[in-house]
Amino acid sequence: MNRVVNGLVVILLSGCSMPSLPEIKPILLSDIKAQTFTYSELKGQQGVLWEKARHHIVATYGKSQPVLRVENELNGTLLGKGVIRWKLQEGASSIYCYSDYDIRFMARDNKARFQLKLLAGIPEISECSDWELPSKYGYEQILHEFKEMSDRLELSFKVGI
């Protein structure tokens, strides 16, 4: 009996001394920074670069969502809005959430700039009704995906439409 009591005491004490999981909370609005990617030394006039970017964005998103709101070929600008998926926390059982982000693109002869910025709010498709902003883990995933999007866009400038 004494062994059983001692065993229970050890289990209870070890449970108290185990580190607790960090609280998962959203990032602050002030943590969000626009991610700007500049492409210089491109080969192509403003109109050609604009068309490649437009084609790339439309091909990437398909017609599943209204991505581009403003398409101004004369000024070389594209403005739009996208939706990005992120995981609440690390681990296989974590749920996926969604956030909106702004897309801004500007082309000039032989150069271009692409800017992506996360927006606060909860898109209709998100299952995370209490998360207007992502967790720190989620924001890191978003920033990584923004970089990947930029890399794919840059590659599209180097190949034909």
Coordinates of N, CA and C in Angstrom, one line a residue:
M1 N 0.8 -1.2 0.0 CA 0.0 0.0 0.0 C 0.9 1.3 0.0
N2 N 2.0 1.2 0.8 CA 2.9 2.3 0.9 C 3.5 2.6 -0.5
R3 N 3.8 1.6 -1.2 CA 4.4 1.7 -2.6 C 3.4 2.4 -3.5
V4 N 2.1 2.1 -3.4 CA 1.1 2.7 -4.3 C 1.0 4.2 -4.0
V5 N 1.0 4.5 -2.7 CA 0.8 5.9 -2.3 C 2.1 6.7 -2.8
N6 N 3.3 6.1 -2.5 CA 4.5 6.8 -3.0 C 4.5 6.9 -4.5
G7 N 4.0 5.9 -5.2 CA 3.9 6.0 -6.7 C 3.0 7.1 -7.1
L8 N 1.9 7.2 -6.5 CA 0.9 8.3 -6.8 C 1.5 9.7 -6.5
V9 N 2.2 9.8 -5.4 CA 2.8 11.1 -5.0 C 3.9 11.5 -6.1
V10 N 4.7 10.5 -6.5 CA 5.7 10.8 -7.6 C 5.0 11.2 -8.9
I11 N 4.0 10.5 -9.3 CA 3.3 10.9 -10.5 C 2.7 12.3 -10.4
L12 N 2.0 12.6 -9.3 CA 1.4 13.9 -9.1 C 2.5 15.0 -9.1
L13 N 3.6 14.8 -8.4 CA 4.7 15.8 -8.4 C 5.3 16.0 -9.7
S14 N 5.5 14.9 -10.4 CA 6.2 15.0 -11.8 C 5.2 15.7 -12.7
G15 N 3.9 15.5 -12.6 CA 3.0 16.2 -13.4 C 3.0 17.7 -13.2
C16 N 3.2 18.1 -11.9 CA 3.3 19.6 -11.6 C 4.6 20.2 -12.1
S17 N 5.6 19.4 -12.2 CA 6.9 20.0 -12.6 C 7.1 20.0 -14.1
M18 N 6.2 19.3 -14.9 CA 6.4 19.3 -16.3 C 6.1 20.7 -16.9
P19 N 6.9 21.1 -17.9 CA 6.6 22.4 -18.5 C 5.3 22.4 -19.2
S20 N 4.5 23.5 -19.1 CA 3.3 23.5 -19.8 C 3.5 24.1 -21.2
L21 N 2.5 23.7 -22.0 CA 2.6 24.2 -23.4 C 2.4 25.7 -23.4
P22 N 3.1 26.4 -24.3 CA 3.0 27.9 -24.3 C 1.6 28.2 -24.8
E23 N 1.0 29.3 -24.3 CA -0.3 29.7 -24.7 C -0.3 30.1 -26.2
I24 N -1.2 29.7 -27.0 CA -1.3 30.1 -28.4 C -2.2 31.3 -28.4
K25 N -1.6 32.4 -29.0 CA -2.3 33.6 -29.1 C -2.0 34.3 -30.4
P26 N -2.9 35.2 -30.9 CA -2.6 35.8 -32.2 C -1.5 36.8 -32.1
I27 N -0.9 37.1 -33.2 CA 0.1 38.2 -33.3 C -0.6 39.5 -33.1
L28 N 0.1 40.6 -32.9 CA -0.5 41.9 -32.8 C -0.6 42.5 -34.2
L29 N -1.5 43.4 -34.4 CA -1.6 44.2 -35.6 C -0.3 44.8 -36.0
S30 N 0.4 45.3 -35.0 CA 1.7 46.0 -35.2 C 2.8 45.0 -35.7
D31 N 2.6 43.7 -35.5 CA 3.6 42.7 -36.0 C 3.5 42.6 -37.5
I32 N 2.4 43.0 -38.1 CA 2.3 42.8 -39.6 C 3.0 43.8 -40.4
K33 N 3.9 43.3 -41.2 CA 4.7 44.2 -42.1 C 4.4 43.8 -43.5
A34 N 4.3 44.8 -44.4 CA 4.2 44.5 -45.8 C 5.5 43.8 -46.3
Q35 N 5.3 42.8 -47.1 CA 6.5 42.1 -47.7 C 6.7 42.6 -49.1
T36 N 7.8 43.3 -49.3 CA 8.0 43.9 -50.6 C 9.2 43.2 -51.3
F37 N 8.9 42.8 -52.6 CA 9.9 42.1 -53.4 C 10.2 43.0 -54.6
T38 N 11.5 43.3 -54.8 CA 11.8 44.1 -56.0 C 12.7 43.3 -56.9
Y39 N 12.3 43.4 -58.2 CA 13.0 42.6 -59.2 C 13.6 43.6 -60.2
S40 N 14.9 43.7 -60.2 CA 15.6 44.6 -61.1 C 16.3 43.8 -62.2
E41 N 16.8 44.5 -63.2 CA 17.5 43.9 -64.3 C 16.7 42.8 -65.0
L42 N 15.4 43.0 -65.1 CA 14.5 42.2 -65.9 C 14.6 42.5 -67.3
K43 N 14.3 41.6 -68.2 CA 14.3 41.9 -69.6 C 12.9 42.0 -70.1
G44 N 12.5 43.3 -70.4 CA 11.1 43.5 -70.9 C 10.6 44.8 -70.6
Q45 N 9.8 45.3 -71.5 CA 9.1 46.6 -71.3 C 8.0 46.5 -70.2
Q46 N 7.6 47.6 -69.7 CA 6.5 47.6 -68.7 C 5.3 46.8 -69.1
G47 N 4.8 46.9 -70.3 CA 3.6 46.2 -70.7 C 3.8 44.7 -70.7
V48 N 5.0 44.3 -71.1 CA 5.3 42.8 -71.2 C 5.4 42.3 -69.7
L49 N 6.1 43.0 -68.9 CA 6.2 42.5 -67.5 C 4.8 42.5 -66.8
W50 N 4.0 43.5 -67.1 CA 2.7 43.6 -66.5 C 1.8 42.4 -66.9
E51 N 1.9 42.1 -68.2 CA 1.1 41.0 -68.8 C 1.6 39.7 -68.2
K52 N 2.9 39.5 -68.0 CA 3.4 38.2 -67.4 C 2.9 38.1 -66.0
A53 N 3.0 39.2 -65.2 CA 2.5 39.2 -63.8 C 1.0 38.9 -63.8
R54 N 0.2 39.5 -64.6 CA -1.2 39.3 -64.6 C -1.5 37.9 -65.0
H55 N -0.9 37.4 -66.0 CA -1.1 36.0 -66.4 C -0.7 35.0 -65.3
H56 N 0.4 35.3 -64.6 CA 0.9 34.4 -63.5 C -0.1 34.4 -62.4
I57 N -0.6 35.6 -62.0 CA -1.5 35.7 -60.9 C -2.8 35.0 -61.2
V58 N -3.4 35.2 -62.4 CA -4.6 34.5 -62.8 C -4.4 33.0 -62.9
A59 N -3.3 32.6 -63.4 CA -3.0 31.1 -63.5 C -2.9 30.5 -62.2
T60 N -2.2 31.2 -61.3 CA -2.0 30.7 -59.9 C -3.3 30.5 -59.2
Y61 N -4.2 31.5 -59.2 CA -5.4 31.4 -58.5 C -6.6 30.8 -59.3
G62 N -6.5 30.8 -60.6 CA -7.6 30.3 -61.4 C -8.8 31.2 -61.2
K63 N -9.9 30.7 -61.5 CA -11.1 31.6 -61.4 C -11.9 31.2 -60.1
S64 N -11.2 30.6 -59.2 CA -11.9 30.2 -57.9 C -12.2 31.4 -57.0
Q65 N -11.5 32.5 -57.2 CA -11.8 33.7 -56.3 C -11.5 34.9 -57.1
P66 N -12.2 36.0 -56.8 CA -11.9 37.3 -57.5 C -10.7 37.9 -56.9
V67 N -9.5 37.7 -57.6 CA -8.3 38.1 -57.1 C -8.0 39.5 -57.4
L68 N -8.0 39.9 -58.7 CA -7.6 41.2 -59.1 C -8.8 42.2 -59.2
R69 N -8.6 43.3 -58.5 CA -9.7 44.3 -58.4 C -9.3 45.4 -59.4
V70 N -8.1 45.7 -59.6 CA -7.6 46.8 -60.4 C -6.5 46.3 -61.4
E71 N -6.7 46.4 -62.7 CA -5.8 46.0 -63.7 C -5.5 47.2 -64.6
N72 N -4.4 47.9 -64.4 CA -4.1 49.1 -65.2 C -2.8 48.9 -66.0
E73 N -3.0 48.5 -67.2 CA -1.8 48.2 -68.0 C -1.0 49.4 -68.3
L74 N -1.7 50.6 -68.5 CA -1.0 51.8 -68.9 C -0.1 52.2 -67.7
N75 N -0.5 52.1 -66.5 CA 0.3 52.4 -65.3 C 1.2 51.3 -64.9
G76 N 1.0 50.1 -65.4 CA 1.7 48.9 -65.0 C 1.4 48.4 -63.6
T77 N 0.1 48.6 -63.2 CA -0.2 48.2 -61.8 C -1.3 47.1 -61.8
L78 N -1.2 46.3 -60.8 CA -2.3 45.3 -60.5 C -2.5 45.4 -59.0
L79 N -3.8 45.4 -58.6 CA -4.1 45.4 -57.2 C -5.2 44.3 -57.0
G80 N -5.0 43.6 -55.9 CA -5.9 42.5 -55.7 C -5.9 42.1 -54.2
K81 N -6.6 41.0 -54.0 CA -6.8 40.4 -52.7 C -6.7 38.9 -52.8
G82 N -6.0 38.3 -51.9 CA -6.0 36.8 -51.9 C -6.3 36.2 -50.6
V83 N -6.4 34.9 -50.5 CA -6.7 34.2 -49.2 C -5.5 33.2 -49.1
I84 N -5.0 33.1 -47.9 CA -3.9 32.2 -47.6 C -4.2 31.3 -46.4
R85 N -3.8 30.1 -46.5 CA -4.1 29.1 -45.4 C -2.9 29.0 -44.5
W86 N -3.1 28.8 -43.2 CA -2.0 28.7 -42.2 C -2.5 27.8 -41.1
K87 N -1.5 27.1 -40.4 CA -1.8 26.2 -39.3 C -1.7 27.0 -38.0
L88 N -2.7 26.7 -37.1 CA -2.7 27.4 -35.9 C -1.5 27.1 -35.0
Q89 N -1.1 25.9 -35.0 CA 0.1 25.5 -34.2 C 0.8 24.3 -34.9
E90 N 2.0 24.1 -34.4 CA 2.7 22.9 -35.0 C 2.1 21.6 -34.6
G91 N 2.1 20.7 -35.4 CA 1.5 19.4 -35.1 C 0.5 18.9 -36.1
A92 N 0.4 17.6 -36.2 CA -0.5 17.0 -37.2 C -2.0 17.3 -36.9
S93 N -2.3 17.4 -35.6 CA -3.7 17.6 -35.3 C -4.2 19.1 -35.3
S94 N -3.3 20.0 -35.6 CA -3.7 21.4 -35.6 C -4.6 21.7 -36.8
I95 N -5.5 22.6 -36.5 CA -6.5 23.0 -37.6 C -5.9 24.0 -38.5
Y96 N -6.4 24.1 -39.7 CA -6.0 25.2 -40.6 C -7.0 26.3 -40.5
C97 N -6.4 27.5 -40.6 CA -7.2 28.8 -40.6 C -6.8 29.5 -41.9
Y98 N -7.6 30.6 -42.2 CA -7.4 31.3 -43.4 C -7.3 32.8 -43.1
S99 N -6.6 33.6 -43.9 CA -6.5 35.0 -43.7 C -6.5 35.6 -45.1
D100 N -7.0 36.9 -45.2 CA -6.9 37.6 -46.4 C -5.6 38.4 -46.5
Y101 N -5.2 38.7 -47.7 CA -4.0 39.6 -47.8 C -4.2 40.4 -49.1
D102 N -3.5 41.6 -49.1 CA -3.5 42.5 -50.2 C -2.4 42.1 -51.2
I103 N -2.6 42.3 -52.5 CA -1.6 42.1 -53.5 C -1.4 43.4 -54.2
R104 N -0.2 43.9 -54.4 CA 0.1 45.1 -55.1 C 1.3 44.8 -56.0
F105 N 1.1 45.1 -57.3 CA 2.2 44.9 -58.3 C 2.4 46.1 -59.1
M106 N 3.6 46.5 -59.4 CA 3.9 47.6 -60.2 C 5.1 47.3 -61.1
A107 N 4.9 47.5 -62.4 CA 6.0 47.2 -63.4 C 6.5 48.5 -64.0
R108 N 7.7 48.6 -64.3 CA 8.4 49.6 -65.1 C 9.3 48.9 -66.1
D109 N 9.8 49.6 -67.0 CA 10.7 49.0 -68.0 C 11.8 48.3 -67.2
N110 N 12.0 47.0 -67.4 CA 13.1 46.2 -66.9 C 13.1 46.0 -65.4
K111 N 12.1 46.4 -64.7 CA 12.0 46.2 -63.3 C 10.6 46.1 -62.8
A112 N 10.4 45.5 -61.6 CA 9.0 45.4 -61.1 C 9.1 45.3 -59.5
R113 N 8.0 45.5 -58.9 CA 7.9 45.4 -57.5 C 6.5 44.7 -57.1
F114 N 6.6 43.8 -56.2 CA 5.5 42.9 -55.8 C 5.4 43.1 -54.3
Q115 N 4.2 43.4 -53.8 CA 4.0 43.6 -52.3 C 2.8 42.8 -51.9
L116 N 3.0 42.1 -50.8 CA 2.0 41.3 -50.2 C 1.8 41.7 -48.7
K117 N 0.6 41.9 -48.2 CA 0.4 42.3 -46.8 C -0.8 41.6 -46.3
L118 N -0.6 41.0 -45.1 CA -1.7 40.3 -44.4 C -2.7 41.3 -43.9
L119 N -4.0 41.0 -44.0 CA -5.0 41.8 -43.5 C -5.7 41.2 -42.3
A120 N -6.1 42.0 -41.4 CA -6.8 41.5 -40.2 C -8.2 41.2 -40.6
G121 N -8.8 40.2 -40.0 CA -10.2 39.8 -40.3 C -10.3 38.3 -40.5
I122 N -11.5 37.8 -40.6 CA -11.8 36.4 -40.8 C -12.5 36.2 -42.1
P123 N -11.9 35.5 -43.1 CA -12.6 35.2 -44.3 C -13.7 34.2 -44.0
E124 N -14.7 34.2 -44.9 CA -15.9 33.3 -44.7 C -15.4 31.8 -44.7
I125 N -14.4 31.5 -45.4 CA -14.0 30.1 -45.5 C -13.3 29.6 -44.3
S126 N -12.8 30.5 -43.4 CA -12.0 30.1 -42.3 C -12.9 29.4 -41.2
E127 N -12.3 28.4 -40.6 CA -13.0 27.7 -39.5 C -12.6 28.3 -38.2
C128 N -11.7 29.2 -38.2 CA -11.1 29.8 -37.0 C -11.8 31.1 -36.7
S129 N -13.0 31.0 -36.1 CA -13.9 32.2 -35.9 C -13.3 33.2 -34.9
D130 N -12.4 32.8 -34.1 CA -11.9 33.7 -33.1 C -10.5 34.3 -33.4
W131 N -10.1 34.0 -34.6 CA -8.7 34.4 -35.0 C -8.7 35.4 -36.1
E132 N -8.8 36.7 -35.8 CA -8.7 37.7 -36.8 C -7.2 37.9 -37.3
L133 N -6.3 37.5 -36.5 CA -4.9 37.5 -36.9 C -4.3 36.1 -36.6
P134 N -3.3 35.7 -37.3 CA -2.7 34.3 -37.1 C -1.9 34.3 -35.8
S135 N -1.6 33.1 -35.4 CA -0.6 32.8 -34.3 C 0.8 33.2 -34.9
K136 N 1.7 33.2 -34.0 CA 3.1 33.5 -34.4 C 3.5 32.4 -35.4
Y137 N 3.2 31.2 -35.1 CA 3.5 30.0 -35.9 C 2.9 30.2 -37.3
G138 N 1.6 30.6 -37.3 CA 0.9 30.8 -38.5 C 1.5 31.9 -39.4
Y139 N 1.9 33.0 -38.7 CA 2.4 34.2 -39.4 C 3.8 33.8 -40.1
E140 N 4.5 33.0 -39.4 CA 5.8 32.5 -40.0 C 5.5 31.7 -41.3
Q141 N 4.5 30.9 -41.3 CA 4.1 30.1 -42.5 C 3.7 31.0 -43.6
I142 N 2.9 32.1 -43.2 CA 2.4 33.0 -44.2 C 3.6 33.7 -44.9
L143 N 4.6 34.2 -44.1 CA 5.7 34.9 -44.6 C 6.5 34.0 -45.5
H144 N 6.7 32.7 -45.1 CA 7.4 31.7 -46.0 C 6.6 31.6 -47.3
E145 N 5.3 31.5 -47.3 CA 4.5 31.3 -48.5 C 4.6 32.6 -49.4
F146 N 4.6 33.8 -48.7 CA 4.8 35.0 -49.5 C 6.1 35.0 -50.3
K147 N 7.2 34.5 -49.6 CA 8.5 34.4 -50.3 C 8.4 33.5 -51.5
E148 N 7.7 32.3 -51.3 CA 7.6 31.3 -52.3 C 6.8 31.9 -53.5
M149 N 5.7 32.7 -53.2 CA 4.9 33.4 -54.2 C 5.8 34.3 -55.1
S150 N 6.7 35.1 -54.4 CA 7.6 36.0 -55.0 C 8.5 35.2 -55.9
D151 N 9.1 34.1 -55.4 CA 10.0 33.4 -56.2 C 9.4 32.8 -57.5
R152 N 8.1 32.4 -57.4 CA 7.4 31.9 -58.6 C 7.1 33.0 -59.6
L153 N 6.8 34.2 -59.0 CA 6.5 35.3 -59.9 C 7.8 35.7 -60.6
E154 N 8.9 35.8 -59.9 CA 10.2 36.1 -60.5 C 10.5 35.1 -61.6
L155 N 10.3 33.9 -61.4 CA 10.6 32.9 -62.4 C 9.7 33.1 -63.6
S156 N 8.5 33.5 -63.4 CA 7.6 33.7 -64.6 C 8.1 34.9 -65.5
F157 N 8.8 35.8 -64.9 CA 9.4 36.9 -65.7 C 10.5 36.4 -66.6
K158 N 11.1 35.3 -66.3 CA 12.2 34.8 -67.0 C 11.8 33.8 -68.1
V159 N 10.6 33.4 -68.1 CA 10.1 32.5 -69.1 C 8.9 33.1 -69.9
G160 N 8.6 32.6 -71.0 CA 7.5 33.2 -71.8 C 6.1 33.0 -71.1
I161 N 5.2 33.7 -71.6 CA 3.8 33.6 -71.1 C 3.2 32.3 -71.5

